[in-house]
mmCIF file of C-alpha atoms in Angstrom:
data_model
loop_
_atom_site.group_PDB
_atom_site.id
_atom_site.type_symbol
_atom_site.label_atom_id
_atom_site.label_comp_id
_atom_site.label_asym_id
_atom_site.label_seq_id
_atom_site.Cartn_x
_atom_site.Cartn_y
_atom_site.Cartn_z
ATOM 1 C CA TYR U 635 -20.497 9.033 3.560
ATOM 2 C CA TRP U 636 -20.832 9.096 -0.216
ATOM 3 C CA SER U 637 -24.220 7.848 -1.280
ATOM 4 C CA PHE U 638 -23.913 6.072 -4.621
ATOM 5 C CA ASP U 639 -27.588 5.506 -5.221
ATOM 6 C CA LYS U 640 -28.859 9.086 -4.984
ATOM 7 C CA ASN U 641 -29.369 11.286 -8.008
ATOM 8 C CA ASN U 642 -26.005 12.847 -8.928
ATOM 9 C CA GLY U 643 -24.567 11.330 -5.745
ATOM 10 C CA SER U 644 -24.381 12.918 -2.328
ATOM 11 C CA TRP U 645 -22.144 13.000 0.725
ATOM 12 C CA VAL U 646 -25.239 13.317 2.915
ATOM 13 C CA ALA U 647 -26.753 9.914 3.547
ATOM 14 C CA ASP U 648 -28.212 8.260 6.627
ATOM 15 C CA ARG U 649 -28.201 4.604 5.577
ATOM 16 C CA GLY U 650 -26.635 2.588 8.416
ATOM 17 C CA CYS U 651 -26.520 5.627 10.740
ATOM 18 C CA ARG U 652 -28.413 6.670 13.868
ATOM 19 C CA PHE U 653 -28.660 10.042 15.590
ATOM 20 C CA ALA U 654 -26.968 10.064 19.025
ATOM 21 C CA GLY U 655 -27.653 13.622 20.172
ATOM 22 C CA TYR U 656 -25.867 16.972 20.223
ATOM 23 C CA VAL U 657 -22.327 17.485 21.552
ATOM 24 C CA ASN U 658 -20.918 21.040 21.710
ATOM 25 C CA ASN U 659 -23.473 22.258 19.155
ATOM 26 C CA TYR U 660 -22.609 19.407 16.757
ATOM 27 C CA ALA U 661 -24.976 16.648 15.759
ATOM 28 C CA GLN U 662 -23.346 13.325 16.620
ATOM 29 C CA CYS U 663 -24.228 10.179 14.689
ATOM 30 C CA TYR U 664 -22.997 6.585 14.811
ATOM 31 C CA CYS U 665 -22.637 4.720 11.538
ATOM 32 C CA ASN U 666 -21.595 1.209 10.514
ATOM 33 C CA HIS U 667 -20.750 1.921 6.872
ATOM 34 C CA LEU U 668 -17.344 1.062 5.389
ATOM 35 C CA THR U 669 -15.793 2.632 2.308
ATOM 36 C CA HIS U 670 -13.908 1.073 -0.594
ATOM 37 C CA PHE U 671 -10.348 1.895 -1.622
ATOM 38 C CA ALA U 672 -11.197 3.878 -4.752
ATOM 39 C CA VAL U 673 -12.517 6.911 -2.852
ATOM 40 C CA LEU U 674 -8.933 7.684 -1.853
ATOM 41 C CA MET U 675 -8.206 9.014 -5.341
ATOM 42 C CA ILE U 676 -11.409 11.063 -5.599
ATOM 43 C CA SER U 677 -10.773 14.575 -4.354
ATOM 44 C CA ASN U 678 -14.089 16.072 -5.489
ATOM 45 C CA PRO U 679 -16.717 13.323 -5.612
ATOM 46 C CA GLN U 680 -19.549 15.681 -6.523
ATOM 47 C CA GLN U 681 -17.837 16.426 -9.847
ATOM 48 C CA SER U 682 -15.770 13.351 -10.651
ATOM 49 C CA LEU U 683 -17.488 10.306 -9.175
ATOM 50 C CA GLU U 684 -19.729 8.442 -11.557
ATOM 51 C CA LEU U 685 -23.070 7.268 -10.256
ATOM 52 C CA LEU U 686 -22.790 3.710 -8.914
ATOM 53 C CA SER U 687 -25.547 1.397 -7.831
ATOM 54 C CA ALA U 688 -25.758 0.172 -4.266
ATOM 55 C CA PHE U 689 -24.762 -3.299 -5.494
ATOM 56 C CA GLU U 690 -21.643 -1.958 -7.238
ATOM 57 C CA GLU U 691 -20.730 -0.047 -4.098
ATOM 58 C CA LEU U 692 -21.114 -3.246 -2.085
ATOM 59 C CA ILE U 693 -18.837 -5.149 -4.492
ATOM 60 C CA LEU U 694 -16.097 -2.510 -4.256
ATOM 61 C CA THR U 695 -16.286 -2.439 -0.467
ATOM 62 C CA PHE U 696 -16.283 -6.238 -0.236
ATOM 63 C CA VAL U 697 -13.273 -6.554 -2.577
ATOM 64 C CA THR U 698 -11.368 -3.874 -0.670
ATOM 65 C CA TYR U 699 -11.773 -5.443 2.758
ATOM 66 C CA ILE U 700 -11.152 -8.991 1.596
ATOM 67 C CA GLY U 701 -7.982 -7.758 -0.113
ATOM 68 C CA ILE U 702 -6.817 -5.740 2.893
ATOM 69 C CA SER U 703 -7.427 -8.696 5.233
ATOM 70 C CA LEU U 704 -5.436 -11.059 3.014
ATOM 71 C CA SER U 705 -2.720 -8.444 2.554
ATOM 72 C CA ILE U 706 -2.301 -7.919 6.299
ATOM 73 C CA PHE U 707 -1.965 -11.680 6.737
ATOM 74 C CA GLY U 708 0.478 -11.924 3.826
ATOM 75 C CA LEU U 709 2.616 -8.975 4.906
ATOM 76 C CA VAL U 710 2.864 -10.161 8.519
ATOM 77 C CA THR U 711 3.811 -13.662 7.339
ATOM 78 C CA THR U 712 6.396 -12.251 4.933
ATOM 79 C CA LEU U 713 7.967 -10.108 7.654
ATOM 80 C CA ILE U 714 8.055 -13.052 10.071
ATOM 81 C CA THR U 715 9.702 -15.170 7.375
ATOM 82 C CA TYR U 716 12.427 -12.641 6.641
ATOM 83 C CA VAL U 717 13.072 -11.957 10.335
ATOM 84 C CA LEU U 718 12.957 -15.584 11.453
ATOM 85 C CA PHE U 719 15.287 -16.991 8.825
ATOM 86 C CA ARG U 720 18.559 -15.085 8.929
ATOM 87 C CA ASP U 721 19.580 -16.201 5.447
ATOM 88 C CA SER U 722 16.772 -13.959 4.169
ATOM 89 C CA GLN U 723 18.551 -10.856 5.457
ATOM 90 C CA LYS U 724 21.832 -11.133 3.576
ATOM 91 C CA ASN U 725 21.305 -8.659 0.757
ATOM 92 C CA ARG U 726 19.891 -5.234 0.054
ATOM 93 C CA SER U 727 16.935 -6.614 -1.900
ATOM 94 C CA HIS U 728 15.633 -8.464 1.136
ATOM 95 C CA ILE U 729 16.075 -5.498 3.469
ATOM 96 C CA SER U 730 14.276 -3.236 0.992
ATOM 97 C CA LEU U 731 11.461 -5.766 0.645
ATOM 98 C CA MET U 732 11.056 -5.970 4.425
ATOM 99 C CA MET U 733 10.810 -2.191 4.687
ATOM 100 C CA LEU U 734 8.304 -2.109 1.811
ATOM 101 C CA CYS U 735 6.194 -4.761 3.539
ATOM 102 C CA LEU U 736 6.297 -2.809 6.783
ATOM 103 C CA SER U 737 5.182 0.436 5.141
ATOM 104 C CA ILE U 738 2.347 -1.247 3.199
ATOM 105 C CA LEU U 739 1.267 -3.038 6.379
ATOM 106 C CA PHE U 740 0.912 0.317 8.139
ATOM 107 C CA VAL U 741 -1.057 1.673 5.161
ATOM 108 C CA ASN U 742 -3.514 -1.221 5.373
ATOM 109 C CA CYS U 743 -3.835 -0.962 9.152
ATOM 110 C CA PHE U 744 -4.439 2.789 9.076
ATOM 111 C CA TYR U 745 -6.929 2.446 6.230
ATOM 112 C CA ILE U 746 -9.370 0.624 8.508
ATOM 113 C CA PRO U 747 -9.926 3.538 10.952
ATOM 114 C CA PHE U 748 -9.614 5.938 8.001
ATOM 115 C CA SER U 749 -12.544 4.200 6.338
ATOM 116 C CA PHE U 750 -14.658 4.236 9.493
ATOM 117 C CA THR U 751 -14.205 7.984 9.937
ATOM 118 C CA GLN U 752 -15.635 8.589 6.469
ATOM 119 C CA SER U 753 -19.017 7.380 7.654
ATOM 120 C CA SER U 754 -19.160 9.032 11.061
ATOM 121 C CA SER U 755 -19.632 12.652 12.081
ATOM 122 C CA PHE U 756 -17.488 12.297 15.226
ATOM 123 C CA LYS U 757 -14.508 13.770 13.374
ATOM 124 C CA LEU U 758 -16.234 17.123 13.187
ATOM 125 C CA ASN U 759 -15.429 17.627 16.874
ATOM 126 C CA GLN U 760 -12.308 15.421 16.895
ATOM 127 C CA HIS U 761 -9.992 17.656 14.877
ATOM 128 C CA LEU U 762 -6.786 16.397 16.515
ATOM 129 C CA PHE U 763 -7.594 12.722 15.964
ATOM 130 C CA CYS U 764 -8.523 13.331 12.329
ATOM 131 C CA THR U 765 -5.317 15.296 11.717
ATOM 132 C CA ILE U 766 -3.123 12.596 13.270
ATOM 133 C CA LEU U 767 -4.874 9.821 11.339
ATOM 134 C CA GLY U 768 -4.672 11.673 8.030
ATOM 135 C CA PHE U 769 -1.020 12.594 8.639
ATOM 136 C CA LEU U 770 0.045 9.003 9.401
ATOM 137 C CA PHE U 771 -2.018 7.521 6.579
ATOM 138 C CA HIS U 772 -0.486 9.998 4.110
ATOM 139 C CA TYR U 773 3.038 9.449 5.493
ATOM 140 C CA PHE U 774 3.002 5.663 5.176
ATOM 141 C CA PHE U 775 1.538 5.861 1.678
ATOM 142 C CA ILE U 776 4.430 8.030 0.512
ATOM 143 C CA ALA U 777 6.891 5.850 2.457
ATOM 144 C CA SER U 778 5.663 2.725 0.667
ATOM 145 C CA PHE U 779 6.319 4.368 -2.691
ATOM 146 C CA MET U 780 9.760 5.507 -1.560
ATOM 147 C CA TRP U 781 10.661 1.958 -0.587
ATOM 148 C CA MET U 782 9.368 0.705 -3.922
ATOM 149 C CA LEU U 783 11.658 3.251 -5.565
ATOM 150 C CA ILE U 784 14.578 1.937 -3.501
ATOM 151 C CA MET U 785 13.665 -1.622 -4.468
ATOM 152 C CA ALA U 786 13.572 -0.604 -8.119
ATOM 153 C CA ILE U 787 17.066 0.888 -7.894
ATOM 154 C CA VAL U 788 18.424 -2.190 -6.105
ATOM 155 C CA GLN U 789 16.932 -4.545 -8.680
ATOM 156 C CA TYR U 790 18.229 -2.338 -11.490
ATOM 157 C CA ASN U 791 21.710 -2.777 -10.032
ATOM 158 C CA ASN U 792 21.202 -6.540 -9.720
ATOM 159 C CA PHE U 793 19.877 -7.172 -13.214
ATOM 160 C CA VAL U 794 21.261 -4.369 -15.382
ATOM 161 C CA ARG U 795 24.449 -2.905 -13.954
ATOM 162 C CA ILE U 796 25.631 -6.112 -12.225
ATOM 163 C CA LEU U 797 29.236 -4.896 -11.901
ATOM 164 C CA ASN U 798 30.259 -1.949 -9.731
ATOM 165 C CA THR U 799 26.921 -1.950 -7.916
ATOM 166 C CA HIS U 800 28.285 -1.030 -4.496
ATOM 167 C CA ILE U 801 26.359 1.779 -2.817
ATOM 168 C CA SER U 802 28.237 3.313 0.082
ATOM 169 C CA HIS U 803 26.251 3.679 3.310
ATOM 170 C CA PHE U 804 23.286 2.015 1.619
ATOM 171 C CA TYR U 805 21.244 1.428 4.772
ATOM 172 C CA ILE U 806 21.642 4.987 6.026
ATOM 173 C CA LYS U 807 20.731 6.432 2.628
ATOM 174 C CA SER U 808 17.802 4.080 2.066
ATOM 175 C CA CYS U 809 16.308 4.670 5.526
ATOM 176 C CA THR U 810 16.664 8.415 5.020
ATOM 177 C CA ILE U 811 14.836 8.237 1.687
ATOM 178 C CA GLY U 812 12.321 5.624 2.825
ATOM 179 C CA TRP U 813 11.396 6.887 6.283
ATOM 180 C CA ILE U 814 12.507 10.521 6.680
ATOM 181 C CA VAL U 815 11.881 12.127 3.262
ATOM 182 C CA PRO U 816 8.171 11.082 3.288
ATOM 183 C CA LEU U 817 7.654 13.280 6.357
ATOM 184 C CA ILE U 818 8.019 16.326 4.102
ATOM 185 C CA PHE U 819 4.742 15.784 2.258
ATOM 186 C CA PRO U 820 2.243 15.436 5.149
ATOM 187 C CA SER U 821 4.108 18.229 6.940
ATOM 188 C CA LEU U 822 3.427 20.483 3.945
ATOM 189 C CA VAL U 823 -0.273 19.647 4.238
ATOM 190 C CA ILE U 824 -0.248 20.675 7.909
ATOM 191 C CA VAL U 825 1.659 23.922 7.275
ATOM 192 C CA LEU U 826 -0.011 25.029 4.036
ATOM 193 C CA GLY U 827 -3.415 23.845 5.252
ATOM 194 C CA HIS U 828 -3.092 25.911 8.452
ATOM 195 C CA ASN U 829 -3.463 22.806 10.652
ATOM 196 C CA ARG U 830 -6.734 21.861 8.970
ATOM 197 C CA GLY U 831 -5.322 20.126 5.899
ATOM 198 C CA TYR U 832 -6.695 16.720 6.901
ATOM 199 C CA THR U 833 -10.102 17.762 8.191
ATOM 200 C CA GLU U 834 -12.250 17.688 5.093
ATOM 201 C CA GLU U 835 -15.984 17.877 5.664
ATOM 202 C CA SER U 836 -16.518 14.217 4.860
ATOM 203 C CA ARG U 837 -13.242 12.420 5.613
ATOM 204 C CA CYS U 838 -9.845 12.644 7.331
ATOM 205 C CA TRP U 839 -7.967 13.275 4.117
ATOM 206 C CA ILE U 840 -6.356 16.126 2.183
ATOM 207 C CA ASN U 841 -9.073 18.753 1.786
ATOM 208 C CA ASN U 842 -7.533 20.895 -0.951
ATOM 209 C CA GLN U 843 -7.081 19.899 -4.594
ATOM 210 C CA ASN U 844 -3.789 21.793 -4.957
ATOM 211 C CA LEU U 845 -2.392 20.181 -1.814
ATOM 212 C CA LEU U 846 -3.555 16.773 -3.008
ATOM 213 C CA ASN U 847 -1.768 17.294 -6.331
ATOM 214 C CA LEU U 848 1.424 18.629 -4.744
ATOM 215 C CA THR U 849 1.840 16.280 -1.797
ATOM 216 C CA PHE U 850 0.234 13.051 -3.016
ATOM 217 C CA LEU U 851 -0.452 12.716 -6.729
ATOM 218 C CA LEU U 852 2.768 14.404 -7.915
ATOM 219 C CA PRO U 853 5.244 12.348 -5.827
ATOM 220 C CA ILE U 854 3.593 8.994 -6.475
ATOM 221 C CA SER U 855 3.173 9.741 -10.204
ATOM 222 C CA THR U 856 6.853 10.670 -10.451
ATOM 223 C CA ILE U 857 7.902 7.466 -8.685
ATOM 224 C CA ILE U 858 5.586 5.380 -10.872
ATOM 225 C CA LEU U 859 7.118 6.867 -14.019
ATOM 226 C CA PHE U 860 10.682 6.357 -12.790
ATOM 227 C CA ASN U 861 9.958 2.776 -11.693
ATOM 228 C CA LEU U 862 8.368 1.918 -15.017
ATOM 229 C CA ILE U 863 11.446 3.230 -16.843
ATOM 230 C CA LEU U 864 13.715 1.082 -14.666
ATOM 231 C CA PHE U 865 11.314 -1.813 -15.139
ATOM 232 C CA GLY U 866 11.782 -1.508 -18.902
ATOM 233 C CA PHE U 867 15.562 -1.700 -18.549
ATOM 234 C CA ILE U 868 15.244 -4.707 -16.242
ATOM 235 C CA LEU U 869 12.952 -6.522 -18.667
ATOM 236 C CA ARG U 870 15.375 -5.893 -21.510
ATOM 237 C CA SER U 871 18.255 -7.177 -19.418
ATOM 238 C CA ILE U 872 16.405 -10.322 -18.345
ATOM 239 C CA PHE U 873 15.473 -11.343 -21.863
ATOM 240 C CA ARG U 874 18.645 -10.176 -23.578
ATOM 241 C CA HIS U 875 20.857 -13.033 -24.744
ATOM 242 C CA ASN U 876 24.124 -11.896 -23.270
ATOM 243 C CA ALA U 877 26.555 -14.456 -21.883
ATOM 244 C CA VAL U 878 27.908 -12.259 -19.095
ATOM 245 C CA VAL U 879 24.477 -11.147 -17.986
ATOM 246 C CA ALA U 880 23.112 -14.675 -18.207
ATOM 247 C CA THR U 881 25.917 -15.968 -15.987
ATOM 248 C CA GLN U 882 25.193 -13.391 -13.321
ATOM 249 C CA LYS U 883 21.471 -14.086 -13.443
ATOM 250 C CA LYS U 884 21.950 -17.726 -12.523
ATOM 251 C CA LYS U 885 21.918 -16.552 -8.931
ATOM 252 C CA TYR U 886 18.259 -15.732 -9.276
ATOM 253 C CA SER U 887 15.555 -18.331 -9.589
ATOM 254 C CA LYS U 888 12.631 -17.916 -11.943
ATOM 255 C CA VAL U 889 10.382 -17.391 -8.958
ATOM 256 C CA GLN U 890 12.538 -14.505 -7.725
ATOM 257 C CA ILE U 891 12.494 -12.893 -11.161
ATOM 258 C CA GLY U 892 8.730 -13.329 -11.281
ATOM 259 C CA ALA U 893 8.437 -11.806 -7.836
ATOM 260 C CA THR U 894 10.465 -8.793 -8.917
ATOM 261 C CA LEU U 895 8.309 -8.293 -11.994
ATOM 262 C CA CYS U 896 5.184 -8.702 -9.888
ATOM 263 C CA CYS U 897 6.274 -5.919 -7.539
ATOM 264 C CA PHE U 898 6.938 -3.494 -10.369
ATOM 265 C CA VAL U 899 3.754 -4.358 -12.239
ATOM 266 C CA SER U 900 1.643 -4.238 -9.073
ATOM 267 C CA ILE U 901 2.804 -0.764 -8.134
ATOM 268 C CA GLY U 902 2.579 0.581 -11.677
ATOM 269 C CA CYS U 903 -0.795 -0.852 -12.565
ATOM 270 C CA THR U 904 -2.356 -0.054 -9.199
ATOM 271 C CA TRP U 905 -1.690 3.647 -9.293
ATOM 272 C CA LEU U 906 -2.009 4.059 -13.033
ATOM 273 C CA PHE U 907 -5.573 2.842 -12.583
ATOM 274 C CA GLY U 908 -5.864 5.179 -9.611
ATOM 275 C CA ILE U 909 -5.010 8.097 -11.866
ATOM 276 C CA ILE U 910 -7.445 6.777 -14.469
ATOM 277 C CA VAL U 911 -10.141 6.761 -11.762
ATOM 278 C CA LEU U 912 -9.606 10.510 -11.415
ATOM 279 C CA ILE U 913 -10.312 10.938 -15.125
ATOM 280 C CA ASP U 914 -12.997 8.307 -15.610
ATOM 281 C CA PRO U 915 -14.388 6.956 -12.318
ATOM 282 C CA SER U 916 -16.352 4.131 -13.903
ATOM 283 C CA PHE U 917 -17.160 0.993 -11.945
ATOM 284 C CA ASN U 918 -14.701 -1.133 -13.952
ATOM 285 C CA HIS U 919 -11.803 1.250 -13.333
ATOM 286 C CA GLN U 920 -12.624 1.526 -9.638
ATOM 287 C CA LEU U 921 -12.903 -2.257 -9.362
ATOM 288 C CA ILE U 922 -9.499 -2.865 -10.984
ATOM 289 C CA PHE U 923 -7.939 -0.163 -8.836
ATOM 290 C CA SER U 924 -9.470 -1.599 -5.657
ATOM 291 C CA ILE U 925 -8.239 -5.105 -6.496
ATOM 292 C CA CYS U 926 -4.690 -4.005 -7.324
ATOM 293 C CA SER U 927 -4.428 -1.750 -4.281
ATOM 294 C CA SER U 928 -5.918 -4.000 -1.654
ATOM 295 C CA PHE U 929 -4.350 -7.305 -2.774
ATOM 296 C CA GLN U 930 -0.819 -5.949 -3.253
ATOM 297 C CA GLY U 931 0.471 -7.195 0.104
ATOM 298 C CA PHE U 932 -0.948 -10.655 -0.496
ATOM 299 C CA LEU U 933 0.746 -10.820 -3.913
ATOM 300 C CA ILE U 934 4.087 -9.978 -2.297
ATOM 301 C CA PHE U 935 3.575 -12.883 0.120
ATOM 302 C CA LEU U 936 2.490 -15.171 -2.701
ATOM 303 C CA PHE U 937 5.566 -14.573 -4.863
ATOM 304 C CA HIS U 938 8.239 -13.983 -2.233
ATOM 305 C CA VAL U 939 7.245 -16.638 0.313
ATOM 306 C CA TYR U 940 4.624 -19.138 -0.819
ATOM 307 C CA LEU U 941 6.046 -19.718 -4.318
ATOM 308 C CA SER U 942 9.672 -19.465 -3.182
ATOM 309 C CA LYS U 943 11.214 -22.914 -2.749
ATOM 310 C CA PRO U 944 13.938 -21.705 -0.328
ATOM 311 C CA LYS U 945 11.357 -20.026 1.902
ATOM 312 C CA ARG U 946 9.073 -23.054 1.855
ATOM 313 C CA ALA U 947 12.035 -25.280 2.704
ATOM 314 C CA SER U 948 12.947 -23.004 5.608
ATOM 315 C CA TRP U 949 9.418 -23.202 6.996
ATOM 316 C CA GLN U 950 9.316 -26.982 6.543
ATOM 317 C CA SER U 951 12.606 -27.340 8.431
ATOM 318 C CA PHE U 952 11.311 -25.022 11.133
ATOM 319 C CA PHE U 953 8.115 -27.023 11.672
ATOM 320 C CA VAL U 954 9.944 -30.355 11.521
ATOM 321 C CA GLN U 955 12.558 -29.182 14.016
ATOM 322 C CA HIS U 956 10.049 -27.744 16.470
ATOM 323 C CA GLY U 957 7.735 -30.690 15.939
ATOM 324 C CA CYS U 958 10.556 -33.044 16.872
ATOM 325 C CA HIS U 959 11.367 -30.986 19.968
ATOM 326 C CA SER U 960 7.740 -31.044 21.053
ATOM 327 C CA HIS U 961 7.575 -34.801 20.494
ATOM 328 C CA SER U 962 10.775 -35.320 22.496
ATOM 329 C CA ASN U 963 9.434 -33.273 25.396
ATOM 330 C CA VAL U 964 6.207 -35.279 25.450
ATOM 331 C CA SER U 965 8.148 -38.559 25.377
ATOM 332 C CA SER U 966 10.394 -37.415 28.249
ATOM 333 C CA ASP U 967 7.383 -36.562 30.363
#
């Protein structure tokens, strides 16, 4: 794994590792080191990664895994909420949010084995596993951005266009964009990388700078830019004193508006700082990026479920109803 406390940094480090013998002419080691989220944006650590102390490395890793743990909890709870209570499935915004949560949940789940492989040499003789892991990790990352793009378009229709917002065959189109189109980018890595596009020497990730730019940085940067433009229009619409617009917006609570803004800001800030990490990989930039990236799922839960009065009321009714049933059953016995 990347050693932050060696001179000029190094991918060759044995801290937390033990030699297990030779397998098919490869040295096999077992390591217990985890890696923080910021390394995802660093394609050439030997040139771009600034020297970090062991303590700074520990902070980044700790923040990343606390954030991912909370995000997995938040995303699962959000999905359960929107599936359990049918009134949460009535409009396109809710469906898009559910799909976004699902894609981010997969990203967080796949990041855990992805991180472990960065500190173990087993992948050197596990080419197929590394390729599958890198492919799926890449796919769900792009899918999450596609669903954020769909959410941005839906919210633009809700807050800006308002009238004539019907989109024919919305669910077919959105699922095509959100789940099928993202397959193009990891497939390009496989084809152009001659089946070794995800088997970098030190991690199961895109091993070529040009491929990284084409299939990862370019699509997410384009979506970030487009979302930020739509976000500007939405902000202007929300704060514009227009009687017609104001009447339509009464459907939306302040919490829902705040949740929408949070989603846009979270996506934009997260990956803007990710791009900044490429340019200036200082500890502060990596820390902000790690926080924004890893806590994103928890923020979605916080704004769309915990701070939403309708969702809290639904859960309260659910617990009261099932509590009463349980009490009745006990009394009958």
